């Protein structure tokens, strides 16, 4: 069957909506292999893959899942992703995962790892404490963290992680990152063709699909979309930031786009784009993974920034993508995003870049209000431009 | 209960007040006296190291809580929110930012000096990282970070210990040397650590005194004062040791005479409920908050909040023979750096060791490090101990999130639950 953009996106939406993770179940059966889940933002998926397992990104339950028991575990002032993740766990939807990784991103996800230890005994649960010291000291610590994780992956999978298997996995993920970068470039070049809702769904599909399948999907989509004749629209170009963990509902992504904004860069499913350069394939693949984490990556709120460059990553994104403004879209009660926001807003003000800000939850129903806000923001840019 | 109109002040309270006033006086004159100033956090603080360089520490979260007690925090928080800080995030941060924007006047009314160094001890709280990124934008001074890995598996591994020690040796000490213009005096550091260990020994005795009936201390409302010197600017100094000797003598006297702790309402000798409590207190209505409990004859026999700046009951002491290693272990061992299962175990032990009637969680809106997961902790502790668990909510320093009526209502039901369990037993 010819893979058109439309049927690729339909497939992605099916995967996005399937909170029973049937793909994972089928993949495990077909490959007689295991699967390891991970929470946002970043884990070295290559290491899971090199053990012959399927890395599965868990990003909450979205707006399609009713929370029945999960709310009883959290106070009203805690964000939504941990409660829907607990709901997924309690309803058996994560039973096909043979382990779950909780990378260090904030105190809520950190404490969720402890809750998981108490609630789901017997599963492999790992709090991945990534170093915030990116020098020699952090290198030694992260090496030990990865060695510990690799040993666990070998035990769970029954497969040895060799230099060859790790190099193969790194190469596959490098190619995936290259294709994703190409997709982002294509959207920035022709945002009327590469709808952001399409891109969002393609990125979410990467959480589930085996990497080679996802890479092929990206290739097919780009071939199809380049040949499409979607109409040019008079939208303003904006960068969306702050949505790196709990994801906005698809309806909200569509609403922002339909309000008159071409989203030309963003930070959702950020683990896909964490490394800015390809990871070295060679004699020391484990060391290469470590260097990739310590070295050139995106700037995001969960990663400590000691220098004076705070906010400049976003400014450069705006400049590189010829964007005209920034939308801060942060999950309610998201400490990292909301604590980062005033610092970055100060930098945008200094750089004369307009912005607007709102909060959402993964099950936000008040789409119209946000649509009006982003629409007004787009109109103001069109009318008055950058002051 | 012996109700008195005037607040009783014991010698230890007066001494502590003088110590704090003296410290803020020194801070206000730091620049003219050519003293370098280090801003740093309470959990995982490196007071001995800072003092070994003859520098003065400032603790932003202590300033925030002091602002809360002095009814200043509401205005400071609104000041920060006006400049774009979200209503959702930590109110300590916003209070500090607001205070800074209003002239950085410290709790005693004297101006605080700008920092010469921001020493970010990243222990047990992610928000600390963001807080000092925010301060970095405000102050033209160097920043140095010490990361203490989280005890996710319930233990300190050799790799964690090495990581912290190496950061201390290779990053933090050089930064302090650069700013102070002095080499680290390792003999002086040892002296300071010896003194810390002695004060820590005294503090553990004081905590353990709550095993008596009646308890001579309130380990929460009184406890927050007891931790003042050792968790902040004084650990390692002779006056800190002196303070704990005097405090211990007062506690010993109360034990010998079967007296309860001094509360704002007088001595609490008729102790109806012995409670273990998890979570920080509310500071904006601290006295009202305490009174709610004192009026019901509640004595807090152990608390976790008073362990955020060091958990000593399991034997940890600063060790002059292993100066940097033990400073690292101290950072790793602070309460909120423990996993949730470990926190459940700590609370379970408190309930059993201190023969508590039940336990209570004061869940703080703006402190996810403490709060996320507390509802599950409550269930687990109830299951393990069979004691009644209660749950109330407030905030650190945001007066908008303190409702005495709601708290009283919840406590009423909670005390009924304890009574029912007593009858059942």
Short mmCIF file of C-alpha atoms in Angstrom, two decimals, chain B residues 73-225:
data_model
loop_
_atom_site.label_atom_id
_atom_site.label_comp_id
_atom_site.label_asym_id
_atom_site.label_seq_id
_atom_site.Cartn_x
_atom_site.Cartn_y
_atom_site.Cartn_z
CA UNK B 73 5.98 37.15 52.84
CA UNK B 74 2.54 37.80 51.30
CA UNK B 75 3.70 41.12 49.88
CA UNK B 76 7.00 39.70 48.69
CA UNK B 77 5.27 36.82 46.91
CA UNK B 78 2.91 39.19 45.14
CA UNK B 79 5.86 41.33 44.13
CA UNK B 80 7.46 38.28 42.48
CA UNK B 81 4.20 37.23 40.84
CA UNK B 82 3.86 40.72 39.37
CA UNK B 83 7.14 40.16 37.56
CA UNK B 84 6.01 36.93 35.94
CA UNK B 85 6.53 34.23 38.57
CA UNK B 86 3.78 31.65 38.48
CA UNK B 87 1.32 31.20 41.33
CA UNK B 88 2.02 27.44 41.03
CA UNK B 89 5.63 27.38 42.16
CA UNK B 90 7.59 27.36 45.42
CA UNK B 91 6.71 30.30 47.63
CA UNK B 92 10.12 30.33 49.29
CA UNK B 93 11.58 31.23 45.90
CA UNK B 94 9.02 33.94 45.26
CA UNK B 95 9.37 35.35 48.76
CA UNK B 96 13.14 35.55 48.32
CA UNK B 97 12.86 37.18 44.88
CA UNK B 98 10.25 39.63 46.19
CA UNK B 99 12.39 40.48 49.20
CA UNK B 100 15.36 41.13 46.94
CA UNK B 101 13.30 43.40 44.70
CA UNK B 102 12.15 45.32 47.77
CA UNK B 103 15.70 46.11 48.86
CA UNK B 104 16.91 42.83 50.41
CA UNK B 105 16.27 43.83 53.99
CA UNK B 106 16.90 40.85 56.27
CA UNK B 107 14.72 39.54 59.07
CA UNK B 108 16.23 41.81 61.70
CA UNK B 109 15.60 44.91 59.61
CA UNK B 110 19.20 45.27 58.51
CA UNK B 111 20.19 45.13 54.84
CA UNK B 112 21.63 41.90 53.55
CA UNK B 113 24.88 42.10 51.57
CA UNK B 114 25.06 40.90 48.01
CA UNK B 115 26.69 37.50 47.60
CA UNK B 116 30.31 37.07 46.62
CA UNK B 117 29.52 33.46 45.74
CA UNK B 118 26.36 31.46 45.12
CA UNK B 119 27.04 27.99 46.53
CA UNK B 120 24.26 25.82 45.23
CA UNK B 121 23.99 22.69 47.35
CA UNK B 122 21.63 20.68 45.19
CA UNK B 123 20.38 18.24 47.81
CA UNK B 124 16.91 16.76 47.96
CA UNK B 125 15.11 19.48 46.02
CA UNK B 126 15.09 20.16 42.29
CA UNK B 127 13.79 23.70 42.79
CA UNK B 128 17.14 24.64 44.34
CA UNK B 129 18.70 24.45 40.86
CA UNK B 130 16.18 26.87 39.42
CA UNK B 131 16.32 29.15 42.46
CA UNK B 132 20.02 29.80 42.04
CA UNK B 133 19.71 30.13 38.28
CA UNK B 134 17.27 32.93 39.10
CA UNK B 135 19.68 34.51 41.59
CA UNK B 136 22.50 34.18 39.10
CA UNK B 137 20.57 36.52 36.82
CA UNK B 138 20.31 39.07 39.60
CA UNK B 139 23.84 39.05 41.00
CA UNK B 140 27.11 39.60 39.27
CA UNK B 141 29.03 36.90 41.11
CA UNK B 142 30.31 33.37 40.49
CA UNK B 143 28.16 30.32 41.14
CA UNK B 144 29.29 26.84 42.07
CA UNK B 145 27.09 23.76 42.27
CA UNK B 146 27.38 20.63 44.39
CA UNK B 147 25.06 17.85 43.32
CA UNK B 148 24.15 15.21 45.89
CA UNK B 149 22.63 12.23 44.05
CA UNK B 150 19.28 11.01 45.31
CA UNK B 151 19.22 7.88 47.48
CA UNK B 152 16.70 6.19 45.18
CA UNK B 153 17.62 2.67 46.24
CA UNK B 154 17.76 3.49 49.92
CA UNK B 155 21.52 3.61 50.29
CA UNK B 156 24.60 5.65 49.59
CA UNK B 157 26.67 3.82 46.99
CA UNK B 158 30.45 4.25 46.65
CA UNK B 159 29.84 5.98 43.31
CA UNK B 160 27.55 8.54 44.92
CA UNK B 161 30.06 9.18 47.68
CA UNK B 162 32.91 9.56 45.19
CA UNK B 163 30.88 11.92 43.03
CA UNK B 164 30.16 14.28 45.90
CA UNK B 165 33.65 14.10 47.36
CA UNK B 166 35.25 14.79 43.98
CA UNK B 167 32.99 17.75 43.39
CA UNK B 168 33.94 19.11 46.80
CA UNK B 169 37.66 18.60 46.25
CA UNK B 170 37.87 19.61 42.60
CA UNK B 171 35.09 22.16 42.14
CA UNK B 172 33.72 23.59 45.38
CA UNK B 173 36.94 24.07 47.36
CA UNK B 174 38.72 25.76 44.42
CA UNK B 175 35.73 28.08 43.97
CA UNK B 176 35.84 29.02 47.65
CA UNK B 177 39.61 29.53 47.41
CA UNK B 178 39.19 31.80 44.41
CA UNK B 179 36.53 33.97 46.01
CA UNK B 180 38.14 34.15 49.45
CA UNK B 181 41.67 34.54 48.13
CA UNK B 182 42.82 31.94 50.69
CA UNK B 183 43.90 28.33 50.58
CA UNK B 184 41.74 25.91 52.52
CA UNK B 185 43.02 25.61 56.08
CA UNK B 186 42.47 21.89 56.61
CA UNK B 187 43.35 22.03 60.31
CA UNK B 188 40.73 24.69 60.85
CA UNK B 189 38.20 22.59 58.95
CA UNK B 190 38.94 19.64 61.26
CA UNK B 191 38.37 21.77 64.33
CA UNK B 192 35.05 22.93 62.99
CA UNK B 193 33.99 19.38 62.16
CA UNK B 194 34.93 18.15 65.64
CA UNK B 195 32.70 20.80 67.11
CA UNK B 196 29.87 19.89 64.72
CA UNK B 197 30.00 16.27 65.80
CA UNK B 198 29.73 17.25 69.45
CA UNK B 199 26.73 19.48 68.79
CA UNK B 200 25.11 16.73 66.73
CA UNK B 201 25.51 14.29 69.62
CA UNK B 202 23.71 16.73 71.90
CA UNK B 203 20.93 17.29 69.38
CA UNK B 204 20.28 13.54 69.10
CA UNK B 205 19.94 13.34 72.90
CA UNK B 206 17.46 16.19 72.74
CA UNK B 207 15.38 14.44 70.05
CA UNK B 208 15.44 11.21 72.03
CA UNK B 209 14.17 12.96 75.13
CA UNK B 210 10.72 12.90 73.51
CA UNK B 211 10.58 9.19 74.36
CA UNK B 212 9.78 10.29 77.91
CA UNK B 213 6.20 10.68 79.09
CA UNK B 214 5.39 13.46 79.29
CA UNK B 215 7.66 14.52 76.49
CA UNK B 216 9.83 17.45 77.59
CA UNK B 217 10.02 18.80 74.06
CA UNK B 218 7.76 19.43 71.12
CA UNK B 219 9.87 17.98 68.33
CA UNK B 220 8.13 20.03 65.64
CA UNK B 221 6.92 23.40 66.84
CA UNK B 222 9.74 23.60 69.36
CA UNK B 223 11.97 21.53 67.11
CA UNK B 224 12.12 24.16 64.41
CA UNK B 225 13.84 26.42 66.92
#
